Amino acid sequence: MSKHALRNFRLDQLAPWLAAALLATPCAAWATEGALGRQITGTNVQPNAGIVSPEPIWAVNFAQIYMDGNIGGSREVPLGSRTSLGLEGKVAFTLATVLKTWDTGTGSWNFASSFTLPYVWTKVDSRLTGPGGRTVDDSDTASNLFDLYFSPIIAGYHFSETSHMALSLNIWAPTGKYNANDMANPSLNTWTFIPQVAYTKIFPDSGMQLDTVAGVQFYTRNNATDYRNAPIFSMDVMGRKTFDNGVAAGLILGTIQQLGDDKGPTADRLNGFKGRDWALGPIVTYDRKLADKRSLSLSLRWVPTISSTNRLDSNSTFMGTATLVF
């Protein structure tokens, strides 16, 4: 991309989602110990996911995520220091993210950083196996600050004015409260490192846009339970049609595929508890330019599970976001 073209590639010429995408809204609940992981399938991709602004900007994003899922009672699920025969879980996340793109000039590379403060409410209903093989129904609820999430470096590369890529390293720190004897916890009690690549392709003549995000999650061992989650590959793909009034509509297809078996005494007994799932659903977005190059973006999506093994199966997965760029 030439310097002349990049000078003209200004924030006010793009959808306000330019920075919102890089917030890489984290979507987390229980670890694969609890049949979910750091990301909920279909909620990681954002419009303009591969674009890092060539102008220095700030962006503030607020996101709300709700999921209500279950695993049938015929499957054992690792849950803290115990296992559950089946599992029903509800989780609601409120996330506040701040992103800063740095003044790195008009070259093909641009850079940004972001930080997220998450709050979680979660409820777990399970059937625990007790002495003598007896089962007992139990329920637990937790609400508190969740593990902190940050992206120290996001590197964006502009192939052209319509083709962009962003590389990032995303880190979860185990800062929330955790008790292995609780079923519902506002923490996973593990560090998680997620190298990620995002790509955006814009088709200006048709008003279509393609965004995709792919990454691999690497977990440290949960020292409280001696459980080690295997690496997890995730990918979300979104296609949207934009209209002149600022509204856009499209579809999201997402998958999570565990790349190996979990490790530890409980995981070994459950044959590695290897999981995967697919989700498919619609998204609607709205972008509006404000005064002084500021902009506001809103979105709402529904991404129900269409296939799941050893992960929570949900027909009620919703996500709403609001982003201010300035």
PDB file of N, CA, C and O in Angstrom, residues 165-216:
ATOM      1  N   MET A 165      -4.778  -7.169   7.549  1.00  0.00           N
ATOM      2  CA  MET A 165      -4.499  -8.259   8.482  1.00  0.00           C
ATOM      3  C   MET A 165      -4.030  -7.685   9.814  1.00  0.00           C
ATOM      4  O   MET A 165      -3.330  -6.670   9.846  1.00  0.00           O
ATOM      5  N   ALA A 166      -4.410  -8.340  10.910  1.00  0.00           N
ATOM      6  CA  ALA A 166      -3.953  -7.947  12.244  1.00  0.00           C
ATOM      7  C   ALA A 166      -3.448  -9.177  12.991  1.00  0.00           C
ATOM      8  O   ALA A 166      -4.123 -10.214  13.024  1.00  0.00           O
ATOM      9  N   LEU A 167      -2.262  -9.061  13.577  1.00  0.00           N
ATOM     10  CA  LEU A 167      -1.665 -10.108  14.393  1.00  0.00           C
ATOM     11  C   LEU A 167      -1.629  -9.628  15.838  1.00  0.00           C
ATOM     12  O   LEU A 167      -1.287  -8.468  16.103  1.00  0.00           O
ATOM     13  N   SER A 168      -1.947 -10.503  16.775  1.00  0.00           N
ATOM     14  CA  SER A 168      -1.967 -10.081  18.173  1.00  0.00           C
ATOM     15  C   SER A 168      -1.619 -11.238  19.100  1.00  0.00           C
ATOM     16  O   SER A 168      -1.786 -12.410  18.756  1.00  0.00           O
ATOM     17  N   LEU A 169      -1.120 -10.883  20.284  1.00  0.00           N
ATOM     18  CA  LEU A 169      -0.936 -11.826  21.380  1.00  0.00           C
ATOM     19  C   LEU A 169      -1.844 -11.381  22.507  1.00  0.00           C
ATOM     20  O   LEU A 169      -1.710 -10.278  23.048  1.00  0.00           O
ATOM     21  N   ASN A 170      -2.808 -12.247  22.867  1.00  0.00           N
ATOM     22  CA  ASN A 170      -3.805 -11.922  23.884  1.00  0.00           C
ATOM     23  C   ASN A 170      -3.562 -12.778  25.118  1.00  0.00           C
ATOM     24  O   ASN A 170      -3.313 -13.981  25.007  1.00  0.00           O
ATOM     25  N   ILE A 171      -3.646 -12.164  26.297  1.00  0.00           N
ATOM     26  CA  ILE A 171      -3.259 -12.835  27.538  1.00  0.00           C
ATOM     27  C   ILE A 171      -4.367 -12.695  28.572  1.00  0.00           C
ATOM     28  O   ILE A 171      -4.890 -11.602  28.809  1.00  0.00           O
ATOM     29  N   TRP A 172      -4.719 -13.823  29.188  1.00  0.00           N
ATOM     30  CA  TRP A 172      -5.618 -13.849  30.346  1.00  0.00           C
ATOM     31  C   TRP A 172      -4.783 -14.119  31.597  1.00  0.00           C
ATOM     32  O   TRP A 172      -3.998 -15.070  31.624  1.00  0.00           O
ATOM     33  N   ALA A 173      -4.972 -13.300  32.620  1.00  0.00           N
ATOM     34  CA  ALA A 173      -4.266 -13.474  33.892  1.00  0.00           C
ATOM     35  C   ALA A 173      -5.246 -13.980  34.945  1.00  0.00           C
ATOM     36  O   ALA A 173      -6.374 -13.479  35.041  1.00  0.00           O
ATOM     37  N   PRO A 174      -4.869 -14.973  35.772  1.00  0.00           N
ATOM     38  CA  PRO A 174      -5.795 -15.550  36.760  1.00  0.00           C
ATOM     39  C   PRO A 174      -5.943 -14.652  37.987  1.00  0.00           C
ATOM     40  O   PRO A 174      -5.488 -14.964  39.086  1.00  0.00           O
ATOM     41  N   THR A 175      -6.612 -13.507  37.807  1.00  0.00           N
ATOM     42  CA  THR A 175      -6.745 -12.526  38.885  1.00  0.00           C
ATOM     43  C   THR A 175      -8.042 -12.670  39.675  1.00  0.00           C
ATOM     44  O   THR A 175      -8.192 -12.045  40.723  1.00  0.00           O
ATOM     45  N   GLY A 176      -9.002 -13.452  39.179  1.00  0.00           N
ATOM     46  CA  GLY A 176     -10.268 -13.612  39.882  1.00  0.00           C
ATOM     47  C   GLY A 176     -10.181 -14.612  41.028  1.00  0.00           C
ATOM     48  O   GLY A 176      -9.205 -15.359  41.160  1.00  0.00           O
ATOM     49  N   LYS A 177     -11.210 -14.631  41.839  1.00  0.00           N
ATOM     50  CA  LYS A 177     -11.265 -15.571  42.959  1.00  0.00           C
ATOM     51  C   LYS A 177     -11.560 -16.979  42.451  1.00  0.00           C
ATOM     52  O   LYS A 177     -12.364 -17.164  41.542  1.00  0.00           O
ATOM     53  N   TYR A 178     -10.908 -17.973  43.073  1.00  0.00           N
ATOM     54  CA  TYR A 178     -11.107 -19.359  42.635  1.00  0.00           C
ATOM     55  C   TYR A 178     -11.049 -20.286  43.835  1.00  0.00           C
ATOM     56  O   TYR A 178     -10.178 -20.167  44.700  1.00  0.00           O
ATOM     57  N   ASN A 179     -11.994 -21.224  43.869  1.00  0.00           N
ATOM     58  CA  ASN A 179     -12.026 -22.257  44.899  1.00  0.00           C
ATOM     59  C   ASN A 179     -12.380 -23.572  44.207  1.00  0.00           C
ATOM     60  O   ASN A 179     -13.449 -23.697  43.617  1.00  0.00           O
ATOM     61  N   ALA A 180     -11.482 -24.539  44.265  1.00  0.00           N
ATOM     62  CA  ALA A 180     -11.679 -25.805  43.556  1.00  0.00           C
ATOM     63  C   ALA A 180     -12.906 -26.561  44.051  1.00  0.00           C
ATOM     64  O   ALA A 180     -13.433 -27.426  43.337  1.00  0.00           O
ATOM     65  N   ASN A 181     -13.385 -26.267  45.266  1.00  0.00           N
ATOM     66  CA  ASN A 181     -14.557 -26.955  45.800  1.00  0.00           C
ATOM     67  C   ASN A 181     -15.870 -26.318  45.353  1.00  0.00           C
ATOM     68  O   ASN A 181     -16.938 -26.870  45.608  1.00  0.00           O
ATOM     69  N   ASP A 182     -15.788 -25.143  44.699  1.00  0.00           N
ATOM     70  CA  ASP A 182     -16.986 -24.479  44.185  1.00  0.00           C
ATOM     71  C   ASP A 182     -17.243 -24.915  42.745  1.00  0.00           C
ATOM     72  O   ASP A 182     -16.316 -25.126  41.971  1.00  0.00           O
ATOM     73  N   MET A 183     -18.496 -25.009  42.386  1.00  0.00           N
ATOM     74  CA  MET A 183     -18.839 -25.338  41.000  1.00  0.00           C
ATOM     75  C   MET A 183     -18.810 -24.101  40.109  1.00  0.00           C
ATOM     76  O   MET A 183     -18.446 -24.166  38.942  1.00  0.00           O
ATOM     77  N   ALA A 184     -19.218 -22.963  40.666  1.00  0.00           N
ATOM     78  CA  ALA A 184     -19.215 -21.700  39.925  1.00  0.00           C
ATOM     79  C   ALA A 184     -18.085 -20.832  40.454  1.00  0.00           C
ATOM     80  O   ALA A 184     -18.013 -20.562  41.651  1.00  0.00           O
ATOM     81  N   ASN A 185     -17.213 -20.400  39.574  1.00  0.00           N
ATOM     82  CA  ASN A 185     -16.055 -19.606  39.961  1.00  0.00           C
ATOM     83  C   ASN A 185     -15.899 -18.405  39.042  1.00  0.00           C
ATOM     84  O   ASN A 185     -16.039 -18.533  37.827  1.00  0.00           O
ATOM     85  N   PRO A 186     -15.544 -17.225  39.580  1.00  0.00           N
ATOM     86  CA  PRO A 186     -15.244 -16.060  38.745  1.00  0.00           C
ATOM     87  C   PRO A 186     -13.785 -16.035  38.301  1.00  0.00           C
ATOM     88  O   PRO A 186     -13.155 -14.973  38.251  1.00  0.00           O
ATOM     89  N   SER A 187     -13.229 -17.187  37.989  1.00  0.00           N
ATOM     90  CA  SER A 187     -11.859 -17.310  37.499  1.00  0.00           C
ATOM     91  C   SER A 187     -11.671 -18.719  36.948  1.00  0.00           C
ATOM     92  O   SER A 187     -12.392 -19.647  37.334  1.00  0.00           O
ATOM     93  N   LEU A 188     -10.691 -18.875  36.059  1.00  0.00           N
ATOM     94  CA  LEU A 188     -10.313 -20.204  35.586  1.00  0.00           C
ATOM     95  C   LEU A 188      -9.065 -20.724  36.285  1.00  0.00           C
ATOM     96  O   LEU A 188      -8.693 -21.885  36.110  1.00  0.00           O
ATOM     97  N   ASN A 189      -8.392 -19.842  37.041  1.00  0.00           N
ATOM     98  CA  ASN A 189      -7.190 -20.222  37.789  1.00  0.00           C
ATOM     99  C   ASN A 189      -6.067 -20.693  36.867  1.00  0.00           C
ATOM    100  O   ASN A 189      -5.265 -21.551  37.239  1.00  0.00           O
ATOM    101  N   THR A 190      -6.002 -20.164  35.652  1.00  0.00           N
ATOM    102  CA  THR A 190      -4.916 -20.479  34.721  1.00  0.00           C
ATOM    103  C   THR A 190      -4.529 -19.223  33.945  1.00  0.00           C
ATOM    104  O   THR A 190      -5.369 -18.356  33.684  1.00  0.00           O
ATOM    105  N   TRP A 191      -3.248 -19.127  33.588  1.00  0.00           N
ATOM    106  CA  TRP A 191      -2.835 -18.183  32.566  1.00  0.00           C
ATOM    107  C   TRP A 191      -3.220 -18.775  31.210  1.00  0.00           C
ATOM    108  O   TRP A 191      -3.121 -19.989  31.010  1.00  0.00           O
ATOM    109  N   THR A 192      -3.646 -17.913  30.303  1.00  0.00           N
ATOM    110  CA  THR A 192      -3.974 -18.373  28.958  1.00  0.00           C
ATOM    111  C   THR A 192      -3.362 -17.409  27.948  1.00  0.00           C
ATOM    112  O   THR A 192      -3.547 -16.192  28.057  1.00  0.00           O
ATOM    113  N   PHE A 193      -2.637 -17.963  26.976  1.00  0.00           N
ATOM    114  CA  PHE A 193      -1.969 -17.168  25.945  1.00  0.00           C
ATOM    115  C   PHE A 193      -2.577 -17.522  24.597  1.00  0.00           C
ATOM    116  O   PHE A 193      -2.649 -18.700  24.231  1.00  0.00           O
ATOM    117  N   ILE A 194      -3.019 -16.492  23.864  1.00  0.00           N
ATOM    118  CA  ILE A 194      -3.742 -16.717  22.616  1.00  0.00           C
ATOM    119  C   ILE A 194      -3.108 -15.910  21.484  1.00  0.00           C
ATOM    120  O   ILE A 194      -3.442 -14.725  21.300  1.00  0.00           O
ATOM    121  N   PRO A 195      -2.181 -16.486  20.708  1.00  0.00           N
ATOM    122  CA  PRO A 195      -1.759 -15.829  19.471  1.00  0.00           C
ATOM    123  C   PRO A 195      -2.908 -15.884  18.470  1.00  0.00           C
ATOM    124  O   PRO A 195      -3.571 -16.915  18.321  1.00  0.00           O
ATOM    125  N   GLN A 196      -3.127 -14.761  17.777  1.00  0.00           N
ATOM    126  CA  GLN A 196      -4.328 -14.646  16.958  1.00  0.00           C
ATOM    127  C   GLN A 196      -4.031 -13.890  15.666  1.00  0.00           C
ATOM    128  O   GLN A 196      -3.202 -12.978  15.643  1.00  0.00           O
ATOM    129  N   VAL A 197      -4.713 -14.269  14.594  1.00  0.00           N
ATOM    130  CA  VAL A 197      -4.627 -13.559  13.328  1.00  0.00           C
ATOM    131  C   VAL A 197      -6.040 -13.216  12.859  1.00  0.00           C
ATOM    132  O   VAL A 197      -6.962 -14.044  12.982  1.00  0.00           O
ATOM    133  N   ALA A 198      -6.212 -11.996  12.376  1.00  0.00           N
ATOM    134  CA  ALA A 198      -7.507 -11.547  11.871  1.00  0.00           C
ATOM    135  C   ALA A 198      -7.322 -10.988  10.462  1.00  0.00           C
ATOM    136  O   ALA A 198      -6.280 -10.407  10.146  1.00  0.00           O
ATOM    137  N   TYR A 199      -8.348 -11.147   9.631  1.00  0.00           N
ATOM    138  CA  TYR A 199      -8.264 -10.676   8.250  1.00  0.00           C
ATOM    139  C   TYR A 199      -9.592 -10.040   7.859  1.00  0.00           C
ATOM    140  O   TYR A 199     -10.674 -10.541   8.215  1.00  0.00           O
ATOM    141  N   THR A 200      -9.503  -8.916   7.147  1.00  0.00           N
ATOM    142  CA  THR A 200     -10.686  -8.212   6.643  1.00  0.00           C
ATOM    143  C   THR A 200     -10.540  -7.966   5.152  1.00  0.00           C
ATOM    144  O   THR A 200      -9.502  -7.470   4.693  1.00  0.00           O
ATOM    145  N   LYS A 201     -11.586  -8.303   4.394  1.00  0.00           N
ATOM    146  CA  LYS A 201     -11.643  -8.021   2.965  1.00  0.00           C
ATOM    147  C   LYS A 201     -12.917  -7.235   2.685  1.00  0.00           C
ATOM    148  O   LYS A 201     -14.029  -7.681   3.030  1.00  0.00           O
ATOM    149  N   ILE A 202     -12.755  -6.054   2.082  1.00  0.00           N
ATOM    150  CA  ILE A 202     -13.871  -5.172   1.781  1.00  0.00           C
ATOM    151  C   ILE A 202     -14.149  -5.202   0.283  1.00  0.00           C
ATOM    152  O   ILE A 202     -13.224  -5.113  -0.531  1.00  0.00           O
ATOM    153  N   PHE A 203     -15.425  -5.334  -0.069  1.00  0.00           N
ATOM    154  CA  PHE A 203     -15.851  -5.317  -1.465  1.00  0.00           C
ATOM    155  C   PHE A 203     -16.714  -4.069  -1.670  1.00  0.00           C
ATOM    156  O   PHE A 203     -17.949  -4.130  -1.545  1.00  0.00           O
ATOM    157  N   PRO A 204     -16.100  -2.906  -1.954  1.00  0.00           N
ATOM    158  CA  PRO A 204     -16.842  -1.641  -1.957  1.00  0.00           C
ATOM    159  C   PRO A 204     -17.949  -1.568  -2.997  1.00  0.00           C
ATOM    160  O   PRO A 204     -18.963  -0.902  -2.772  1.00  0.00           O
ATOM    161  N   ASP A 205     -17.802  -2.224  -4.127  1.00  0.00           N
ATOM    162  CA  ASP A 205     -18.821  -2.135  -5.178  1.00  0.00           C
ATOM    163  C   ASP A 205     -20.139  -2.781  -4.770  1.00  0.00           C
ATOM    164  O   ASP A 205     -21.219  -2.326  -5.158  1.00  0.00           O
ATOM    165  N   SER A 206     -20.057  -3.852  -3.984  1.00  0.00           N
ATOM    166  CA  SER A 206     -21.262  -4.581  -3.580  1.00  0.00           C
ATOM    167  C   SER A 206     -21.717  -4.262  -2.162  1.00  0.00           C
ATOM    168  O   SER A 206     -22.814  -4.653  -1.765  1.00  0.00           O
ATOM    169  N   GLY A 207     -20.871  -3.566  -1.389  1.00  0.00           N
ATOM    170  CA  GLY A 207     -21.204  -3.304   0.002  1.00  0.00           C
ATOM    171  C   GLY A 207     -21.006  -4.509   0.902  1.00  0.00           C
ATOM    172  O   GLY A 207     -21.426  -4.505   2.063  1.00  0.00           O
ATOM    173  N   MET A 208     -20.346  -5.544   0.400  1.00  0.00           N
ATOM    174  CA  MET A 208     -20.091  -6.742   1.191  1.00  0.00           C
ATOM    175  C   MET A 208     -18.737  -6.635   1.903  1.00  0.00           C
ATOM    176  O   MET A 208     -17.833  -5.934   1.443  1.00  0.00           O
ATOM    177  N   GLN A 209     -18.637  -7.353   3.011  1.00  0.00           N
ATOM    178  CA  GLN A 209     -17.383  -7.404   3.756  1.00  0.00           C
ATOM    179  C   GLN A 209     -17.234  -8.762   4.423  1.00  0.00           C
ATOM    180  O   GLN A 209     -18.198  -9.324   4.951  1.00  0.00           O
ATOM    181  N   LEU A 210     -16.001  -9.284   4.389  1.00  0.00           N
ATOM    182  CA  LEU A 210     -15.681 -10.561   5.015  1.00  0.00           C
ATOM    183  C   LEU A 210     -14.667 -10.332   6.119  1.00  0.00           C
ATOM    184  O   LEU A 210     -13.633  -9.684   5.896  1.00  0.00           O
ATOM    185  N   ASP A 211     -14.947 -10.846   7.321  1.00  0.00           N
ATOM    186  CA  ASP A 211     -14.025 -10.763   8.456  1.00  0.00           C
ATOM    187  C   ASP A 211     -13.838 -12.149   9.052  1.00  0.00           C
ATOM    188  O   ASP A 211     -14.819 -12.903   9.200  1.00  0.00           O
ATOM    189  N   THR A 212     -12.611 -12.469   9.391  1.00  0.00           N
ATOM    190  CA  THR A 212     -12.348 -13.754  10.033  1.00  0.00           C
ATOM    191  C   THR A 212     -11.284 -13.589  11.104  1.00  0.00           C
ATOM    192  O   THR A 212     -10.374 -12.758  10.975  1.00  0.00           O
ATOM    193  N   VAL A 213     -11.410 -14.354  12.172  1.00  0.00           N
ATOM    194  CA  VAL A 213     -10.456 -14.346  13.283  1.00  0.00           C
ATOM    195  C   VAL A 213     -10.144 -15.785  13.640  1.00  0.00           C
ATOM    196  O   VAL A 213     -11.054 -16.610  13.814  1.00  0.00           O
ATOM    197  N   ALA A 214      -8.858 -16.112  13.752  1.00  0.00           N
ATOM    198  CA  ALA A 214      -8.434 -17.462  14.135  1.00  0.00           C
ATOM    199  C   ALA A 214      -7.323 -17.364  15.172  1.00  0.00           C
ATOM    200  O   ALA A 214      -6.477 -16.464  15.104  1.00  0.00           O
ATOM    201  N   GLY A 215      -7.315 -18.284  16.124  1.00  0.00           N
ATOM    202  CA  GLY A 215      -6.288 -18.277  17.158  1.00  0.00           C
ATOM    203  C   GLY A 215      -6.176 -19.631  17.825  1.00  0.00           C
ATOM    204  O   GLY A 215      -7.010 -20.520  17.624  1.00  0.00           O
ATOM    205  N   VAL A 216      -5.130 -19.782  18.622  1.00  0.00           N
ATOM    206  CA  VAL A 216      -4.908 -20.998  19.394  1.00  0.00           C
ATOM    207  C   VAL A 216      -4.725 -20.610  20.857  1.00  0.00           C
ATOM    208  O   VAL A 216      -3.915 -19.731  21.178  1.00  0.00           O
TER     209      VAL A 216
END
